[in-house]
Short mmCIF file of C-alpha atoms (C1' of nucleotides) in Angstrom, two decimals:
data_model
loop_
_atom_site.label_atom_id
_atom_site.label_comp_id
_atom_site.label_asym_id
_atom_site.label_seq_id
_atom_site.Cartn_x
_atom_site.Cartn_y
_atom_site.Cartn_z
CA UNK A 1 -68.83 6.36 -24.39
CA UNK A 2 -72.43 7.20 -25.16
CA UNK A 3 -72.90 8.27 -28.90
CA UNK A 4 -76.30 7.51 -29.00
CA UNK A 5 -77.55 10.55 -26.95
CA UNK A 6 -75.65 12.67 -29.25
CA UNK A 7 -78.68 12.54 -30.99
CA UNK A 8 -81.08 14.05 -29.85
CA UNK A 9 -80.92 17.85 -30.25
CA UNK A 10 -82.97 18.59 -27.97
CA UNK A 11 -82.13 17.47 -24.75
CA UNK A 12 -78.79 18.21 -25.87
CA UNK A 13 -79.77 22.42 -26.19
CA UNK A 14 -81.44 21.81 -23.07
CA UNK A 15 -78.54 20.89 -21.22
CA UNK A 16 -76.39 23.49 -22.55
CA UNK A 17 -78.90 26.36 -21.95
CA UNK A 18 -79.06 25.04 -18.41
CA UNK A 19 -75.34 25.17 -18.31
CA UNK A 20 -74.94 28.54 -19.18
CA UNK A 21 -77.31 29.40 -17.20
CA UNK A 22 -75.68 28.47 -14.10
CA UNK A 23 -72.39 29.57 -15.24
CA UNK A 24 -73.91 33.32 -15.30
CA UNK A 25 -74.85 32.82 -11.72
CA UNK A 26 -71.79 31.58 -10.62
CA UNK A 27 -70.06 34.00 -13.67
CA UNK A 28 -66.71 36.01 -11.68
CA UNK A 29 -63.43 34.67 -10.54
CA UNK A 30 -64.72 34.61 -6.92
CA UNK A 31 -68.34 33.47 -6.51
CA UNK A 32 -67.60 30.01 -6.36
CA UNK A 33 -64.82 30.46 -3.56
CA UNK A 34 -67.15 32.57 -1.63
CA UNK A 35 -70.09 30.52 -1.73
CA UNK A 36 -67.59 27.53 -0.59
CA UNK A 37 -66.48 29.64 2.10
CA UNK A 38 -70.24 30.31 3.07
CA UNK A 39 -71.42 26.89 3.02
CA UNK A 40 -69.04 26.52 6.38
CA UNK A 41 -71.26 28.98 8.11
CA UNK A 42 -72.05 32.59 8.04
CA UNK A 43 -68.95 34.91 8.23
CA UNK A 44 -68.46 38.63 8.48
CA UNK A 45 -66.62 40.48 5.83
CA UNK A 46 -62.86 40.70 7.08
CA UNK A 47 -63.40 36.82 8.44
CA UNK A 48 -64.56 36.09 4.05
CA UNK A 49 -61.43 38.27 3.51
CA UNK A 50 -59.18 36.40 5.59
CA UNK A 51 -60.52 33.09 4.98
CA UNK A 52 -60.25 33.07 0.97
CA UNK A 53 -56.76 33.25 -0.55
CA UNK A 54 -55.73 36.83 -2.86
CA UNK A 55 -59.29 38.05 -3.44
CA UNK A 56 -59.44 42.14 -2.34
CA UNK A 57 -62.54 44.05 -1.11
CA UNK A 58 -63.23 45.39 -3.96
CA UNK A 59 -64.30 41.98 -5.17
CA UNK A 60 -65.37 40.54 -2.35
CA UNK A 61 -68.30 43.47 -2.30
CA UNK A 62 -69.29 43.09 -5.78
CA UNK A 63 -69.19 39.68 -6.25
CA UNK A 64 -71.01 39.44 -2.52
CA UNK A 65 -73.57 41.96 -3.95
CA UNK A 66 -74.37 39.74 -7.13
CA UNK A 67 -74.58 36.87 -5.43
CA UNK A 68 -77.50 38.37 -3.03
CA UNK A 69 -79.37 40.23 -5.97
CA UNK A 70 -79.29 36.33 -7.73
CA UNK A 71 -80.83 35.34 -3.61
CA UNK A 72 -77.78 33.14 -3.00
CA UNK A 73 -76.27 35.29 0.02
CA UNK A 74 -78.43 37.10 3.07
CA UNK A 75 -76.44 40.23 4.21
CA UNK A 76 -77.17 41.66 7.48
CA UNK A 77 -76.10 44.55 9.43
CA UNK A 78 -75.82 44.47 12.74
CA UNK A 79 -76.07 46.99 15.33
CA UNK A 80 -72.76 47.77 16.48
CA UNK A 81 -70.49 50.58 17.51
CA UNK A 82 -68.33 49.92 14.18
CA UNK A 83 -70.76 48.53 12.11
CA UNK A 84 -70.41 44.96 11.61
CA UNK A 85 -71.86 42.73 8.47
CA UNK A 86 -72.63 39.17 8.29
CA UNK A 87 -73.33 36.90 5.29
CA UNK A 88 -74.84 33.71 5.15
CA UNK A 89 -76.19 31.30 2.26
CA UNK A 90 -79.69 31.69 2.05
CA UNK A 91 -81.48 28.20 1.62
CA UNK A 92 -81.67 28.62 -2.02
CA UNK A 93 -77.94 29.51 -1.77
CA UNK A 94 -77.24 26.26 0.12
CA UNK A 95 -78.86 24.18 -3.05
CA UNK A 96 -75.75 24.88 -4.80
CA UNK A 97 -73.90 22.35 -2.02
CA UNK A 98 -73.74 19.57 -4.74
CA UNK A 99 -72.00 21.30 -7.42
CA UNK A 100 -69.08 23.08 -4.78
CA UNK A 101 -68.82 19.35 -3.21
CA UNK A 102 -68.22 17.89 -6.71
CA UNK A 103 -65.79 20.64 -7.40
CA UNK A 104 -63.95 20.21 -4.04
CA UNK A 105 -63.99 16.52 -4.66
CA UNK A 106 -62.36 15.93 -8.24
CA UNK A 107 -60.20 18.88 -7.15
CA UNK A 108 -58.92 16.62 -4.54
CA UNK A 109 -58.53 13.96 -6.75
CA UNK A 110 -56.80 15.98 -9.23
CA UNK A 111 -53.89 17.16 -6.77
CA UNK A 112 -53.52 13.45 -5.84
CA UNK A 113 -53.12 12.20 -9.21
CA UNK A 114 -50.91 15.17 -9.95
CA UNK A 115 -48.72 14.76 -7.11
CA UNK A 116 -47.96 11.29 -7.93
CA UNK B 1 -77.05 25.32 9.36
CA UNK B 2 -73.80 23.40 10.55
CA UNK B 3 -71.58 26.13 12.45
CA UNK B 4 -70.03 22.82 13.75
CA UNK B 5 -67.49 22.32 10.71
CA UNK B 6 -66.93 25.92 10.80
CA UNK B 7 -64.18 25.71 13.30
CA UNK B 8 -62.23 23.13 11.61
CA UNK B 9 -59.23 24.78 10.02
CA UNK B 10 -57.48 22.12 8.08
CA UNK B 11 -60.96 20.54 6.50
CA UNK B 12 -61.70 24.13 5.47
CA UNK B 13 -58.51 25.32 3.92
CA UNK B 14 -58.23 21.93 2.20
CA UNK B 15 -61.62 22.36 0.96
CA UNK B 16 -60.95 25.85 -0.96
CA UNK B 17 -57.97 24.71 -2.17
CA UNK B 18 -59.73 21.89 -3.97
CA UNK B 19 -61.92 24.30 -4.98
CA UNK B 20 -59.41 26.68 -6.43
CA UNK B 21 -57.77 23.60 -8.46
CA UNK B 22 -60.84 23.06 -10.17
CA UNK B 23 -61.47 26.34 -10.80
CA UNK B 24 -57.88 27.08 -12.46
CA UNK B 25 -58.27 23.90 -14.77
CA UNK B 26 -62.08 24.50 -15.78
CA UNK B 27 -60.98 28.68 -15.81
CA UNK B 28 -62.58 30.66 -18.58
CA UNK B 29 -65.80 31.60 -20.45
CA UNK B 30 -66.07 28.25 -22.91
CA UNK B 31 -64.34 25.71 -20.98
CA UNK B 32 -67.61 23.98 -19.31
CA UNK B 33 -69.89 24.72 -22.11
CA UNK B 34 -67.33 22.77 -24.41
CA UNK B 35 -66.79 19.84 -22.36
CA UNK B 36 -70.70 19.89 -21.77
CA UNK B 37 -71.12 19.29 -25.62
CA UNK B 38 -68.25 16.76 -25.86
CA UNK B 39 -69.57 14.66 -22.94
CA UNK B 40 -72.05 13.70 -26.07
CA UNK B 41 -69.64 12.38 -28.13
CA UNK B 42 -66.39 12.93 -30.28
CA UNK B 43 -67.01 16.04 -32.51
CA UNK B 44 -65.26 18.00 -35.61
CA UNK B 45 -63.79 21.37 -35.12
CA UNK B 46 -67.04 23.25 -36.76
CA UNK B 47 -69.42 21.57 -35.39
CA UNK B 48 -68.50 22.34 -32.03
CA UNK B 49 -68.57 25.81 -33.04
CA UNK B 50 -72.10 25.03 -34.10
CA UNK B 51 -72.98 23.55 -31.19
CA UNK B 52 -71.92 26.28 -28.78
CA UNK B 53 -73.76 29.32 -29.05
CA UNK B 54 -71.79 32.64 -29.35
CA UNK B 55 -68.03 30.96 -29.17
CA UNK B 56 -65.34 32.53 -32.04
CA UNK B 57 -62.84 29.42 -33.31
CA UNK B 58 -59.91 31.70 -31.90
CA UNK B 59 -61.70 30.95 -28.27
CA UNK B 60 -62.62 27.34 -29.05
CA UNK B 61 -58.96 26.66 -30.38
CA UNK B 62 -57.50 28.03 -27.13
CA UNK B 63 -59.40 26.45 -25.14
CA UNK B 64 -59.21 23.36 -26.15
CA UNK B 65 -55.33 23.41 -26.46
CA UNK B 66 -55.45 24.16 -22.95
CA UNK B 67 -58.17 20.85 -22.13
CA UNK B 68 -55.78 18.89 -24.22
CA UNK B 69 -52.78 19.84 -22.25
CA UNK B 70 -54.68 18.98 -18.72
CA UNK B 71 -55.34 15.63 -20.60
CA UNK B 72 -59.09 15.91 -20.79
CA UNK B 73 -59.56 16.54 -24.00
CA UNK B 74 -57.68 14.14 -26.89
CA UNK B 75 -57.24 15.87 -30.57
CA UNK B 76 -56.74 13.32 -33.43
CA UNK B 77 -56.37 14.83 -36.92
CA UNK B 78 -57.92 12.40 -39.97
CA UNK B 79 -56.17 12.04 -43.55
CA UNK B 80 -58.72 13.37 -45.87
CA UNK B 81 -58.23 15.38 -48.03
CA UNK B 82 -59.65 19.12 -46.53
CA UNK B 83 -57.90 17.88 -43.18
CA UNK B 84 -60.69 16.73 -40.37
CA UNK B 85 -59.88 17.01 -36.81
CA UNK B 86 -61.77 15.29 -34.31
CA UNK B 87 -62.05 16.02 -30.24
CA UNK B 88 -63.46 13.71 -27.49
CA UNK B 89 -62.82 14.05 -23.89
CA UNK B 90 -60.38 11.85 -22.65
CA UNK B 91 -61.64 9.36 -19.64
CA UNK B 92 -60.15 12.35 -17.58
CA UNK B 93 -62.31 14.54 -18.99
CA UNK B 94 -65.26 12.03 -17.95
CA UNK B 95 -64.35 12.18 -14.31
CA UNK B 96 -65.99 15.54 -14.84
CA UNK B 97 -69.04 14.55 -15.95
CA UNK B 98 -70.74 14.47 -11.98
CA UNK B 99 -69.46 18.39 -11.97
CA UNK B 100 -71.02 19.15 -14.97
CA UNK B 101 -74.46 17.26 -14.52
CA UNK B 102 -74.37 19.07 -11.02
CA UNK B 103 -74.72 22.30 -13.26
CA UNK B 104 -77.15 21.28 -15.84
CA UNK B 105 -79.20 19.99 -12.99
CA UNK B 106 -79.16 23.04 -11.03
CA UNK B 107 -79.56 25.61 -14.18
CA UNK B 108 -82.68 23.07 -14.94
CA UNK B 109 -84.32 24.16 -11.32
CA UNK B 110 -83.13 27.80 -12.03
CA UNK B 111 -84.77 27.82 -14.90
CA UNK B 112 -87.97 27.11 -13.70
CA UNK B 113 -87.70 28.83 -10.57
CA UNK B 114 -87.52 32.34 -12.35
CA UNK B 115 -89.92 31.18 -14.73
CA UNK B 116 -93.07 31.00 -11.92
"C1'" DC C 1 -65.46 47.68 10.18
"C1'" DG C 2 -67.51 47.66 5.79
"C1'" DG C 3 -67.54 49.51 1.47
"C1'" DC C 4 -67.55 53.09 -2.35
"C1'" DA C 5 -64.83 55.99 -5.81
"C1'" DT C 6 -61.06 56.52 -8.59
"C1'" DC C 7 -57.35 55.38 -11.35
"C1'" DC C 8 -54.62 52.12 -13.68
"C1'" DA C 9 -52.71 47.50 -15.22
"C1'" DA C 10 -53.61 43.08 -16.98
"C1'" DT C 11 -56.26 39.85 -19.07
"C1'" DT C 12 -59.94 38.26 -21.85
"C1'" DC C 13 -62.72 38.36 -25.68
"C1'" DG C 14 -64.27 39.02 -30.34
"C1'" DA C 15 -64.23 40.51 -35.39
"C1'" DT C 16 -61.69 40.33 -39.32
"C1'" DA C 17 -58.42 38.72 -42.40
"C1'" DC C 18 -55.38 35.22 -43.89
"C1'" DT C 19 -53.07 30.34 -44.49
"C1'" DG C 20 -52.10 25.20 -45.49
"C1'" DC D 1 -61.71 22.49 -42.75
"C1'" DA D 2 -59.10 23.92 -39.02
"C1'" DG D 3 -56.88 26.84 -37.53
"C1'" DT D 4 -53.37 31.44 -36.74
"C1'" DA D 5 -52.37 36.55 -36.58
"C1'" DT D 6 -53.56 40.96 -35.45
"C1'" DC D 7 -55.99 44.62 -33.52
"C1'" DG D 8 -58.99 46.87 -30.58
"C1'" DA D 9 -62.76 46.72 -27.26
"C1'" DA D 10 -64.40 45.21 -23.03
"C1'" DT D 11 -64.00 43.17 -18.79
"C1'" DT D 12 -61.54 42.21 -14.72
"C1'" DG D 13 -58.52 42.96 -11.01
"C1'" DG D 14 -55.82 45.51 -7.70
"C1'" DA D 15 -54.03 49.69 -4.98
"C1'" DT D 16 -55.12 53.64 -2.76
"C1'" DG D 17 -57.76 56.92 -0.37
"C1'" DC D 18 -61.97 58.43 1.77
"C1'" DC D 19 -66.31 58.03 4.50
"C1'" DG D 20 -70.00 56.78 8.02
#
DNA sequence: CGGCATCCAATTCGATACTG
DNA sequence: CAGTATCGAATTGGATGCCG
């Protein structure tokens, strides 16, 4: 397609640093999913649950906990007889819109095209 | 920031789905990072190795069996005389390219956000 | 309800050695 | 050069039970 930026060593380590260094955020079966499920609004632990297909607690908490040491996700605990959690995207968390939309777009495309 | 689309059922569970799609076909450590360095151009066996810090050829064969048989990636084996083998993504492969930008893009900002 | 600890199964990954 | 085979290590994932 483009051969001639092939060339250029360079910009081409750039981009794959900055690649992998996304892919280490996002690293983990689950953190895309989540952060999907997230960008609909906040949601409280059993509604994540509930709302994303197979995944188990166990995952849900450590992949939830990664995700708000990286300052994607705001947990907060609210003061209730049983104790009730909320996450949300923080604004920095919501900058990662563009890449789930892509995702949920060609994956849309994709089950179209494979359907047919 | 929009608890508006929150409520909308079908858009959301259509929406992960998607998601998940893309996920299962772009699953695994190397499967970005290699069609991140093909999006340059057509390259040999080794030097994709090269150009992909910390793969082993056992990973970079699999994976790209598995590309080739979601028709992104194309594999076309030269007559000479130590045999060459050549990949390139497929234009399938190319529809990714807005998925993949997304993540160089963002791993760019990343990047210099933790830098500061 | 949210979430940690434990144990166990499954999968992934990588180093090494070998082949056409 | 471009792989495959094998082994073992590491990571991941899930089920269960317990706790505040």
């Amino acid at each position: 397609m483009n051969d001639n930026i092939n060339h250029d060593p360079v910009a081409c380590s750039t981009h794959h640093r900055a690649i992998r260094d996304t892919m280490d955020i996002l690293a983990g079966k689950w953190k895309i999913p989540i952060i999907g499920s997230l960008s609909f609004g906040k949601k409280r632990f059993m509604v994540l649950i509930a709302s994303i297909d197979g995944i188990a607690a166990k995952m849900l908490s450590k992949e939830l906990q990664e995700l708000e040491l990286n300052g994607l996700v705001k947990r907060t605990v609210l003061n209730t007889k049983p104790v009730t959690v909320e996450y949300e995207l923080t604004e920095y968390g919501h900058s990662l819109r563009p890449i789930i939309n892509e995702m949920a777009f060609w994956g849309k495309q994709h089950r179209e095209r494979i359907m047919k």
